[in-house]
DNA sequence: ACGAATGATTTTGT
DNA sequence: ACAAAATCATTCGT
């Protein structure tokens, strides 16, 4: 299995050129199907193919078993269809060949039929059928890719965070309202407390900042809850649980860039805002530079096949066919999705 | 069914 | 590299 994955990757990497011989394309399809476990009837769980890395990057730590089995069920459906179709084709090919050779044999009574001619005919038939097979393989690949994108694209599969997570995040956000930019360490802690990944924390803060700014009114209530103050006097409030690695020096009036970023207009000038409008020196973002722990390789999904098949002539937004899954992840996480149980 | 909320991704600017 | 902004795709409350 691993070998097939590798060879598939090698082929796909090497086969970037435009001129794809049909042969090479077929090999690629075969390799992919093999790697996906479609070609082989069944594969039982190999050893534990543990993903290297501690933090399940970009993945959901809690709930993937259900979706996983769902995924496998669908994959096996695809596999079933693929094999039955393949068998049908093979049988049809065989029958047709027989039929033709019989015909030729009959004809040989009326006219000389060279073995070469027969051979040629057989060759033609086979090439026709293999073209059909190729199509089958291609659509199977397509189906698998669609399936994968459905199940693995985090965006499609997003879940709302747990109460715990949002609580922790909101707590931090509102208690650092003047500078809601958690340092790397703080993010890690938040991630740990909320049971989510660091990049999810980053995403959350990115969304929160922008949405808060955009629509202050809507968040007054929430702010009041998390700061324990009335909505009108929300300022810098320290919350007991989560101030271990506080970035900005709270007492020094240095306000962060958050409220000051050019937001055009004064439509959100509230008391809180006024509170922030203090002379602000440069950004105090040194901490974030310190957190140089290599982790969280980020957002690339562990998809092994990237578009060797469907060269996405990306013009505008590519809406329809194979969802835009650009990825060049190494074979690293294959086992994750592919070969367990 | 529909719109708001929300998490993730993409684009853009620095 | 990082953040803002825009956008996408799903989930949730009605």
mmCIF file of C-alpha atoms (C1' of nucleotides) in Angstrom:
data_model
loop_
_atom_site.group_PDB
_atom_site.id
_atom_site.type_symbol
_atom_site.label_atom_id
_atom_site.label_comp_id
_atom_site.label_asym_id
_atom_site.label_seq_id
_atom_site.Cartn_x
_atom_site.Cartn_y
_atom_site.Cartn_z
ATOM 1 C CA UNK A 1 0.000 0.000 0.000
ATOM 2 C CA UNK A 2 2.623 2.444 1.008
ATOM 3 C CA UNK A 3 4.603 1.537 -2.013
ATOM 4 C CA UNK A 4 1.691 2.198 -4.230
ATOM 5 C CA UNK A 5 1.181 5.535 -2.639
ATOM 6 C CA UNK A 6 4.740 6.432 -3.196
ATOM 7 C CA UNK A 7 4.792 5.312 -6.723
ATOM 8 C CA UNK A 8 1.645 7.169 -7.327
ATOM 9 C CA UNK A 9 3.140 10.277 -5.952
ATOM 10 C CA UNK A 10 6.268 9.849 -7.927
ATOM 11 C CA UNK A 11 4.320 9.391 -11.058
ATOM 12 C CA UNK A 12 2.184 12.367 -10.393
ATOM 13 C CA UNK A 13 5.071 14.549 -9.524
ATOM 14 C CA UNK A 14 7.008 13.533 -12.532
ATOM 15 C CA UNK A 15 4.076 13.663 -14.819
ATOM 16 C CA UNK A 16 3.541 17.323 -14.769
ATOM 17 C CA UNK A 17 4.213 17.756 -18.425
ATOM 18 C CA UNK A 18 1.356 18.372 -20.688
ATOM 19 C CA UNK A 19 1.931 15.529 -23.066
ATOM 20 C CA UNK A 20 0.495 12.676 -21.189
ATOM 21 C CA UNK A 21 0.655 9.499 -23.016
ATOM 22 C CA UNK A 22 -2.522 7.582 -22.448
ATOM 23 C CA UNK A 23 -0.339 4.969 -20.954
ATOM 24 C CA UNK A 24 1.055 7.248 -18.332
ATOM 25 C CA UNK A 25 -2.370 8.487 -17.527
ATOM 26 C CA UNK A 26 -3.603 4.991 -17.092
ATOM 27 C CA UNK A 27 -0.744 4.201 -14.804
ATOM 28 C CA UNK A 28 -1.581 7.207 -12.775
ATOM 29 C CA UNK A 29 -5.185 6.267 -12.456
ATOM 30 C CA UNK A 30 -4.227 2.777 -11.516
ATOM 31 C CA UNK A 31 -1.837 3.976 -8.926
ATOM 32 C CA UNK A 32 -4.338 6.237 -7.413
ATOM 33 C CA UNK A 33 -7.019 3.638 -7.259
ATOM 34 C CA UNK A 34 -4.581 1.268 -5.735
ATOM 35 C CA UNK A 35 -3.456 3.778 -3.215
ATOM 36 C CA UNK A 36 -6.993 4.619 -2.330
ATOM 37 C CA UNK A 37 -7.738 1.014 -1.706
ATOM 38 C CA UNK A 38 -10.185 0.840 -4.531
ATOM 39 C CA UNK A 39 -8.318 -1.521 -6.711
ATOM 40 C CA UNK A 40 -7.940 -4.221 -4.147
ATOM 41 C CA UNK A 41 -11.137 -5.889 -3.010
ATOM 42 C CA UNK A 42 -10.487 -5.544 0.666
ATOM 43 C CA UNK A 43 -7.797 -4.374 2.864
ATOM 44 C CA UNK A 44 -7.711 -5.083 6.505
ATOM 45 C CA UNK A 45 -6.133 -2.840 9.008
ATOM 46 C CA UNK A 46 -2.442 -2.723 8.901
ATOM 47 C CA UNK A 47 -0.529 -1.760 11.924
ATOM 48 C CA UNK A 48 -1.221 1.464 13.634
ATOM 49 C CA UNK A 49 -0.197 4.075 11.196
ATOM 50 C CA UNK A 50 0.219 6.811 13.666
ATOM 51 C CA UNK A 51 0.395 10.289 12.414
ATOM 52 C CA UNK A 52 3.570 11.893 13.475
ATOM 53 C CA UNK A 53 2.953 15.021 15.388
ATOM 54 C CA UNK A 54 1.291 15.759 18.625
ATOM 55 C CA UNK A 55 -1.485 18.077 17.908
ATOM 56 C CA UNK A 56 -3.472 16.540 15.082
ATOM 57 C CA UNK A 57 -2.859 19.495 12.891
ATOM 58 C CA UNK A 58 -5.887 20.955 11.292
ATOM 59 C CA UNK A 59 -7.986 18.079 12.311
ATOM 60 C CA UNK A 60 -10.688 17.543 14.772
ATOM 61 C CA UNK A 61 -9.451 15.699 17.757
ATOM 62 C CA UNK A 62 -12.730 14.525 19.062
ATOM 63 C CA UNK A 63 -15.137 13.303 16.484
ATOM 64 C CA UNK A 64 -13.898 11.525 13.503
ATOM 65 C CA UNK A 65 -14.795 7.973 14.069
ATOM 66 C CA UNK A 66 -18.347 8.318 12.950
ATOM 67 C CA UNK A 67 -17.518 10.270 9.891
ATOM 68 C CA UNK A 68 -14.711 7.939 9.269
ATOM 69 C CA UNK A 69 -16.898 4.909 9.115
ATOM 70 C CA UNK A 70 -19.289 6.794 6.964
ATOM 71 C CA UNK A 71 -16.461 7.636 4.663
ATOM 72 C CA UNK A 72 -15.322 4.070 4.496
ATOM 73 C CA UNK A 73 -18.806 2.873 3.780
ATOM 74 C CA UNK A 74 -19.078 5.166 0.825
ATOM 75 C CA UNK A 75 -15.648 4.280 -0.371
ATOM 76 C CA UNK A 76 -16.498 0.649 -0.265
ATOM 77 C CA UNK A 77 -19.597 1.402 -2.253
ATOM 78 C CA UNK A 78 -17.497 3.022 -4.889
ATOM 79 C CA UNK A 79 -15.154 0.109 -4.841
ATOM 80 C CA UNK A 80 -17.984 -2.294 -5.314
ATOM 81 C CA UNK A 81 -19.341 -0.458 -8.273
ATOM 82 C CA UNK A 82 -15.917 -0.148 -9.746
ATOM 83 C CA UNK A 83 -15.249 -3.840 -9.545
ATOM 84 C CA UNK A 84 -18.579 -4.946 -10.856
ATOM 85 C CA UNK A 85 -18.258 -2.576 -13.770
ATOM 86 C CA UNK A 86 -14.754 -3.708 -14.426
ATOM 87 C CA UNK A 87 -15.847 -7.266 -14.439
ATOM 88 C CA UNK A 88 -18.655 -6.500 -16.797
ATOM 89 C CA UNK A 89 -16.291 -4.830 -19.178
ATOM 90 C CA UNK A 90 -13.861 -7.642 -19.072
ATOM 91 C CA UNK A 91 -16.522 -10.144 -19.733
ATOM 92 C CA UNK A 92 -17.966 -8.119 -22.537
ATOM 93 C CA UNK A 93 -14.557 -7.707 -24.025
ATOM 94 C CA UNK A 94 -13.951 -11.370 -23.877
ATOM 95 C CA UNK A 95 -17.274 -12.230 -25.436
ATOM 96 C CA UNK A 96 -16.847 -9.708 -28.141
ATOM 97 C CA UNK A 97 -13.436 -10.980 -28.988
ATOM 98 C CA UNK A 98 -14.749 -14.471 -29.194
ATOM 99 C CA UNK A 99 -17.553 -13.361 -31.367
ATOM 100 C CA UNK A 100 -15.294 -11.557 -33.765
ATOM 101 C CA UNK A 101 -12.794 -14.322 -34.018
ATOM 102 C CA UNK A 102 -15.581 -16.724 -34.700
ATOM 103 C CA UNK A 103 -16.830 -14.491 -37.425
ATOM 104 C CA UNK A 104 -13.426 -14.279 -38.942
ATOM 105 C CA UNK A 105 -13.056 -17.973 -38.769
ATOM 106 C CA UNK A 106 -16.282 -18.339 -40.633
ATOM 107 C CA UNK A 107 -15.110 -15.879 -43.177
ATOM 108 C CA UNK A 108 -11.961 -17.824 -43.649
ATOM 109 C CA UNK A 109 -14.001 -20.310 -45.573
ATOM 110 C CA UNK A 110 -14.817 -17.725 -48.185
ATOM 111 C CA UNK A 111 -11.574 -15.831 -48.223
ATOM 112 C CA UNK A 112 -8.120 -16.097 -46.883
ATOM 113 C CA UNK A 113 -7.874 -14.667 -43.429
ATOM 114 C CA UNK A 114 -4.406 -14.220 -42.158
ATOM 115 C CA UNK A 115 -3.606 -14.747 -38.499
ATOM 116 C CA UNK A 116 -2.259 -11.281 -38.578
ATOM 117 C CA UNK A 117 -5.649 -9.928 -39.472
ATOM 118 C CA UNK A 118 -7.201 -11.698 -36.566
ATOM 119 C CA UNK A 119 -4.572 -10.432 -34.295
ATOM 120 C CA UNK A 120 -5.168 -6.976 -35.520
ATOM 121 C CA UNK A 121 -8.863 -7.169 -34.947
ATOM 122 C CA UNK A 122 -8.361 -8.462 -31.469
ATOM 123 C CA UNK A 123 -5.987 -5.646 -30.815
ATOM 124 C CA UNK A 124 -8.500 -3.107 -31.962
ATOM 125 C CA UNK A 125 -11.178 -4.545 -29.762
ATOM 126 C CA UNK A 126 -8.948 -4.584 -26.777
ATOM 127 C CA UNK A 127 -7.875 -1.038 -27.243
ATOM 128 C CA UNK A 128 -11.481 0.025 -27.483
ATOM 129 C CA UNK A 129 -12.352 -1.711 -24.309
ATOM 130 C CA UNK A 130 -9.378 -0.436 -22.483
ATOM 131 C CA UNK A 131 -10.467 3.045 -23.418
ATOM 132 C CA UNK A 132 -13.746 2.319 -21.764
ATOM 133 C CA UNK A 133 -11.950 0.968 -18.765
ATOM 134 C CA UNK A 134 -9.944 4.087 -18.596
ATOM 135 C CA UNK A 135 -13.087 6.087 -18.457
ATOM 136 C CA UNK A 136 -14.377 3.933 -15.681
ATOM 137 C CA UNK A 137 -11.208 4.425 -13.777
ATOM 138 C CA UNK A 138 -11.305 8.101 -14.310
ATOM 139 C CA UNK A 139 -14.812 8.494 -13.062
ATOM 140 C CA UNK A 140 -14.003 6.330 -10.117
ATOM 141 C CA UNK A 141 -11.125 8.596 -9.303
ATOM 142 C CA UNK A 142 -13.423 11.505 -9.607
ATOM 143 C CA UNK A 143 -15.893 9.927 -7.271
ATOM 144 C CA UNK A 144 -13.220 9.209 -4.726
ATOM 145 C CA UNK A 145 -11.960 12.718 -4.900
ATOM 146 C CA UNK A 146 -15.390 14.129 -4.444
ATOM 147 C CA UNK A 147 -15.946 11.843 -1.537
ATOM 148 C CA UNK A 148 -12.719 12.897 -0.012
ATOM 149 C CA UNK A 149 -13.392 16.532 -0.423
ATOM 150 C CA UNK A 150 -16.780 16.053 1.120
ATOM 151 C CA UNK A 151 -15.506 14.296 4.131
ATOM 152 C CA UNK A 152 -12.163 15.783 4.613
ATOM 153 C CA UNK A 153 -12.586 19.377 3.750
ATOM 154 C CA UNK A 154 -12.800 20.884 7.157
ATOM 155 C CA UNK A 155 -14.859 23.731 5.936
ATOM 156 C CA UNK A 156 -17.611 21.449 4.853
ATOM 157 C CA UNK A 157 -17.398 19.514 8.015
ATOM 158 C CA UNK A 158 -17.145 22.267 10.484
ATOM 159 C CA UNK A 159 -18.636 21.856 13.871
ATOM 160 C CA UNK A 160 -19.368 24.568 16.273
ATOM 161 C CA UNK A 161 -16.962 24.652 19.123
ATOM 162 C CA UNK A 162 -17.914 23.248 22.432
ATOM 163 C CA UNK A 163 -19.322 25.469 25.072
ATOM 164 C CA UNK A 164 -16.117 25.120 26.953
ATOM 165 C CA UNK A 165 -14.071 26.292 24.020
ATOM 166 C CA UNK A 166 -16.136 29.342 23.230
ATOM 167 C CA UNK A 167 -16.201 30.186 26.873
ATOM 168 C CA UNK A 168 -12.464 30.120 27.163
ATOM 169 C CA UNK A 169 -12.006 32.061 23.983
ATOM 170 C CA UNK A 170 -14.545 34.687 24.832
ATOM 171 C CA UNK A 171 -13.117 35.033 28.264
ATOM 172 C CA UNK A 172 -9.765 35.830 26.866
ATOM 173 C CA UNK A 173 -11.098 38.042 24.157
ATOM 174 C CA UNK A 174 -13.110 40.250 26.418
ATOM 175 C CA UNK A 175 -10.535 40.449 29.093
ATOM 176 C CA UNK A 176 -7.978 41.551 26.548
ATOM 177 C CA UNK A 177 -10.275 43.684 24.570
ATOM 178 C CA UNK A 178 -7.735 46.390 24.136
ATOM 179 C CA UNK A 179 -5.306 44.030 22.586
ATOM 180 C CA UNK A 180 -7.005 40.832 21.588
ATOM 181 C CA UNK A 181 -3.961 39.295 20.026
ATOM 182 C CA UNK A 182 -2.937 36.319 22.081
ATOM 183 C CA UNK A 183 0.670 35.371 21.947
ATOM 184 C CA UNK A 184 1.721 32.034 20.675
ATOM 185 C CA UNK A 185 1.893 30.713 24.188
ATOM 186 C CA UNK A 186 -1.477 32.090 25.047
ATOM 187 C CA UNK A 187 -2.920 30.526 21.959
ATOM 188 C CA UNK A 188 -1.515 27.229 22.956
ATOM 189 C CA UNK A 189 -3.025 27.452 26.341
ATOM 190 C CA UNK A 190 -6.358 28.489 24.956
ATOM 191 C CA UNK A 191 -6.197 25.631 22.520
ATOM 192 C CA UNK A 192 -5.448 23.237 25.300
ATOM 193 C CA UNK A 193 -8.205 24.519 27.507
ATOM 194 C CA UNK A 194 -10.748 24.508 24.761
ATOM 195 C CA UNK A 195 -9.770 21.257 23.212
ATOM 196 C CA UNK A 196 -9.116 22.782 19.835
ATOM 197 C CA UNK A 197 -6.038 23.408 17.760
ATOM 198 C CA UNK A 198 -3.876 26.461 17.777
ATOM 199 C CA UNK A 199 -4.868 27.395 14.285
ATOM 200 C CA UNK A 200 -8.464 27.151 15.275
ATOM 201 C CA UNK A 201 -7.721 29.588 18.027
ATOM 202 C CA UNK A 202 -6.124 31.894 15.520
ATOM 203 C CA UNK A 203 -9.070 31.589 13.221
ATOM 204 C CA UNK A 204 -11.419 32.293 16.006
ATOM 205 C CA UNK A 205 -9.636 35.435 17.053
ATOM 206 C CA UNK A 206 -9.385 36.596 13.484
ATOM 207 C CA UNK A 207 -13.094 36.163 13.024
ATOM 208 C CA UNK A 208 -13.914 37.585 16.397
ATOM 209 C CA UNK A 209 -11.903 40.726 15.992
ATOM 210 C CA UNK A 210 -13.323 41.523 12.627
ATOM 211 C CA UNK A 211 -16.855 40.752 13.588
ATOM 212 C CA UNK A 212 -16.692 42.517 16.840
ATOM 213 C CA UNK A 213 -15.400 45.613 15.202
ATOM 214 C CA UNK A 214 -17.905 45.387 12.454
ATOM 215 C CA UNK A 215 -20.866 45.126 14.665
ATOM 216 C CA UNK A 216 -20.165 46.334 18.101
ATOM 217 C CA UNK A 217 -23.748 46.553 19.153
ATOM 218 C CA UNK A 218 -24.385 42.916 18.727
ATOM 219 C CA UNK A 219 -21.626 42.017 21.090
ATOM 220 C CA UNK A 220 -22.475 44.282 23.971
ATOM 221 C CA UNK A 221 -24.473 41.640 25.653
ATOM 222 C CA UNK A 222 -21.833 39.057 25.256
ATOM 223 C CA UNK A 223 -19.206 41.438 26.463
ATOM 224 C CA UNK A 224 -21.233 42.121 29.540
ATOM 225 C CA UNK A 225 -21.471 38.467 30.266
ATOM 226 C CA UNK A 226 -17.831 37.748 29.929
ATOM 227 C CA UNK A 227 -16.577 40.756 31.717
ATOM 228 C CA UNK A 228 -19.111 40.609 34.427
ATOM 229 C CA UNK A 229 -19.843 44.242 33.971
ATOM 230 C CA UNK A 230 -22.730 46.093 32.574
ATOM 231 C CA UNK A 231 -22.574 46.692 28.921
ATOM 232 C CA UNK A 232 -21.758 50.308 29.314
ATOM 233 C CA UNK A 233 -18.647 50.150 31.330
ATOM 234 C CA UNK A 234 -16.686 47.441 29.814
ATOM 235 C CA UNK A 235 -13.085 48.154 30.015
ATOM 236 C CA UNK A 236 -10.072 46.158 30.759
ATOM 237 C CA UNK A 237 -11.095 43.466 33.137
ATOM 238 C CA UNK A 238 -9.008 40.665 34.359
ATOM 239 C CA UNK A 239 -10.490 37.278 34.549
ATOM 240 C CA UNK A 240 -9.045 34.964 37.137
ATOM 241 C CA UNK A 241 -8.524 31.872 35.120
ATOM 242 C CA UNK A 242 -6.627 32.966 32.144
ATOM 243 C CA UNK A 243 -4.044 35.575 32.608
ATOM 244 C CA UNK A 244 -0.984 33.464 32.770
ATOM 245 C CA UNK A 245 0.682 34.747 29.707
ATOM 246 C CA UNK A 246 -0.737 38.101 29.222
ATOM 247 C CA UNK A 247 0.799 39.880 26.308
ATOM 248 C CA UNK A 248 0.388 43.543 26.800
ATOM 249 C CA UNK A 249 1.315 45.340 29.929
ATOM 250 C CA UNK A 250 -2.084 46.003 31.244
ATOM 251 C CA UNK A 251 -1.392 48.838 33.545
ATOM 252 C CA UNK A 252 0.575 50.893 31.133
ATOM 253 C CA UNK A 253 -1.959 52.661 29.081
ATOM 254 C CA UNK A 254 -0.550 51.219 25.922
ATOM 255 C CA UNK A 255 -3.530 50.316 23.888
ATOM 256 C CA UNK A 256 -3.242 47.814 21.177
ATOM 257 C CA UNK A 257 -3.819 48.421 17.554
ATOM 258 C CA UNK A 258 -7.120 46.707 17.626
ATOM 259 C CA UNK A 259 -9.536 49.532 18.035
ATOM 260 C CA UNK A 260 -7.348 52.009 16.315
ATOM 261 C CA UNK A 261 -7.041 50.386 13.008
ATOM 262 C CA UNK A 262 -8.568 52.526 10.404
ATOM 263 C CA UNK A 263 -12.155 51.518 10.428
ATOM 264 C CA UNK A 264 -13.370 54.632 8.808
ATOM 265 C CA UNK A 265 -16.032 56.577 10.508
ATOM 266 C CA UNK A 266 -17.085 56.765 14.080
ATOM 267 C CA UNK A 267 -20.025 54.498 13.952
ATOM 268 C CA UNK A 268 -18.689 52.351 16.699
ATOM 269 C CA UNK A 269 -17.535 54.945 19.071
ATOM 270 C CA UNK A 270 -18.631 53.595 22.356
ATOM 271 C CA UNK A 271 -17.245 54.011 25.752
ATOM 272 C CA UNK A 272 -14.963 51.132 25.305
ATOM 273 C CA UNK A 273 -13.670 52.631 22.198
ATOM 274 C CA UNK A 274 -13.035 55.871 23.875
ATOM 275 C CA UNK A 275 -11.170 54.044 26.528
ATOM 276 C CA UNK A 276 -8.783 52.748 23.967
ATOM 277 C CA UNK A 277 -8.156 56.000 22.305
ATOM 278 C CA UNK A 278 -5.019 56.717 24.120
ATOM 279 C CA UNK A 279 -1.643 57.493 22.776
ATOM 280 C CA UNK A 280 -0.403 54.237 21.498
ATOM 281 C CA UNK A 281 3.239 53.561 20.997
ATOM 282 C CA UNK A 282 4.411 50.908 18.664
ATOM 283 C CA UNK A 283 3.059 47.477 18.717
ATOM 284 C CA UNK A 284 4.228 45.318 21.477
ATOM 285 C CA UNK A 285 4.191 42.182 19.559
ATOM 286 C CA UNK A 286 7.502 40.774 20.477
ATOM 287 C CA UNK A 287 6.019 37.834 22.229
ATOM 288 C CA UNK A 288 4.420 36.545 19.158
ATOM 289 C CA UNK A 289 7.779 36.363 17.544
ATOM 290 C CA UNK A 290 9.179 34.344 20.337
ATOM 291 C CA UNK A 291 6.752 31.563 19.985
ATOM 292 C CA UNK A 292 8.725 29.837 17.367
ATOM 293 C CA UNK A 293 7.742 26.353 18.194
ATOM 294 C CA UNK A 294 7.378 24.389 15.128
ATOM 295 C CA UNK A 295 3.957 23.014 15.169
ATOM 296 C CA UNK A 296 0.754 23.140 13.414
ATOM 297 C CA UNK A 297 1.995 22.685 9.941
ATOM 298 C CA UNK A 298 -1.103 24.463 9.045
ATOM 299 C CA UNK A 299 -3.931 24.016 6.794
ATOM 300 C CA UNK A 300 -3.015 21.592 4.128
ATOM 301 C CA UNK A 301 -5.222 18.620 4.194
ATOM 302 C CA UNK A 302 -3.711 15.229 3.988
ATOM 303 C CA UNK A 303 -4.880 14.535 0.558
ATOM 304 C CA UNK A 304 -2.557 12.505 -1.430
ATOM 305 C CA UNK A 305 -3.752 13.054 -4.803
ATOM 306 C CA UNK A 306 -3.555 16.487 -6.018
ATOM 307 C CA UNK A 307 -4.745 17.426 -9.307
ATOM 308 C CA UNK A 308 -2.799 15.487 -11.706
ATOM 309 C CA UNK A 309 -5.996 14.332 -13.126
ATOM 310 C CA UNK A 310 -7.964 17.447 -13.374
ATOM 311 C CA UNK A 311 -5.756 20.272 -14.183
ATOM 312 C CA UNK A 312 -7.786 23.062 -12.774
ATOM 313 C CA UNK A 313 -7.653 25.788 -15.288
ATOM 314 C CA UNK A 314 -8.384 28.221 -12.594
ATOM 315 C CA UNK A 315 -9.885 31.178 -14.238
ATOM 316 C CA UNK A 316 -12.205 32.766 -11.823
ATOM 317 C CA UNK A 317 -13.766 31.028 -8.974
ATOM 318 C CA UNK A 318 -13.964 27.452 -9.807
ATOM 319 C CA UNK A 319 -17.354 26.434 -8.681
ATOM 320 C CA UNK A 320 -18.428 23.235 -10.191
ATOM 321 C CA UNK A 321 -16.589 20.043 -10.661
ATOM 322 C CA UNK A 322 -13.944 18.763 -8.430
ATOM 323 C CA UNK A 323 -13.856 21.129 -5.552
ATOM 324 C CA UNK A 324 -10.708 23.161 -5.425
ATOM 325 C CA UNK A 325 -8.481 20.941 -3.495
ATOM 326 C CA UNK A 326 -5.025 22.080 -4.034
ATOM 327 C CA UNK A 327 -2.745 20.277 -1.841
ATOM 328 C CA UNK A 328 0.697 19.013 -1.968
ATOM 329 C CA UNK A 329 0.887 17.253 1.261
ATOM 330 C CA UNK A 330 3.451 14.556 1.397
ATOM 331 C CA UNK A 331 2.334 11.066 1.865
ATOM 332 C CA UNK A 332 2.510 11.623 5.549
ATOM 333 C CA UNK A 333 -0.990 11.250 6.745
ATOM 334 C CA UNK A 334 -2.232 8.727 4.368
ATOM 335 C CA UNK A 335 -2.669 6.086 6.902
ATOM 336 C CA UNK A 336 -4.876 8.350 8.756
ATOM 337 C CA UNK A 337 -7.643 8.210 6.301
ATOM 338 C CA UNK A 338 -6.676 5.395 4.260
ATOM 339 C CA UNK A 339 -5.613 2.263 5.817
ATOM 340 C CA UNK A 340 -6.720 1.934 9.296
ATOM 341 C CA UNK A 341 -9.199 -0.725 10.260
ATOM 342 C "C1'" DA B 1 -37.322 26.832 4.412
ATOM 343 C "C1'" DC B 2 -34.897 30.703 5.825
ATOM 344 C "C1'" DG B 3 -31.705 33.853 7.833
ATOM 345 C "C1'" DA B 4 -28.317 34.482 11.383
ATOM 346 C "C1'" DA B 5 -24.287 32.637 13.458
ATOM 347 C "C1'" DT B 6 -20.019 30.592 12.932
ATOM 348 C "C1'" DG B 7 -15.744 28.175 11.667
ATOM 349 C "C1'" DA B 8 -12.559 27.929 7.716
ATOM 350 C "C1'" DT B 9 -10.428 29.573 3.594
ATOM 351 C "C1'" DT B 10 -8.971 33.002 0.277
ATOM 352 C "C1'" DT B 11 -7.491 37.447 -0.929
ATOM 353 C "C1'" DT B 12 -5.153 41.521 -0.034
ATOM 354 C "C1'" DG B 13 -2.170 44.718 2.263
ATOM 355 C "C1'" DT B 14 1.781 45.570 5.233
ATOM 356 C "C1'" DA C 1 4.724 36.042 8.240
ATOM 357 C "C1'" DC C 2 0.686 38.087 10.040
ATOM 358 C "C1'" DA C 3 -3.653 40.458 10.245
ATOM 359 C "C1'" DA C 4 -7.891 42.455 8.061
ATOM 360 C "C1'" DA C 5 -11.370 41.829 5.047
ATOM 361 C "C1'" DA C 6 -14.138 39.238 2.062
ATOM 362 C "C1'" DT C 7 -16.094 35.098 1.054
ATOM 363 C "C1'" DC C 8 -17.502 30.352 1.464
ATOM 364 C "C1'" DA C 9 -19.976 26.394 3.498
ATOM 365 C "C1'" DT C 10 -22.080 24.544 7.198
ATOM 366 C "C1'" DT C 11 -24.872 24.595 11.456
ATOM 367 C "C1'" DC C 12 -28.489 26.269 14.281
ATOM 368 C "C1'" DG C 13 -32.687 28.503 15.818
ATOM 369 C "C1'" DT C 14 -37.109 29.961 14.080
#
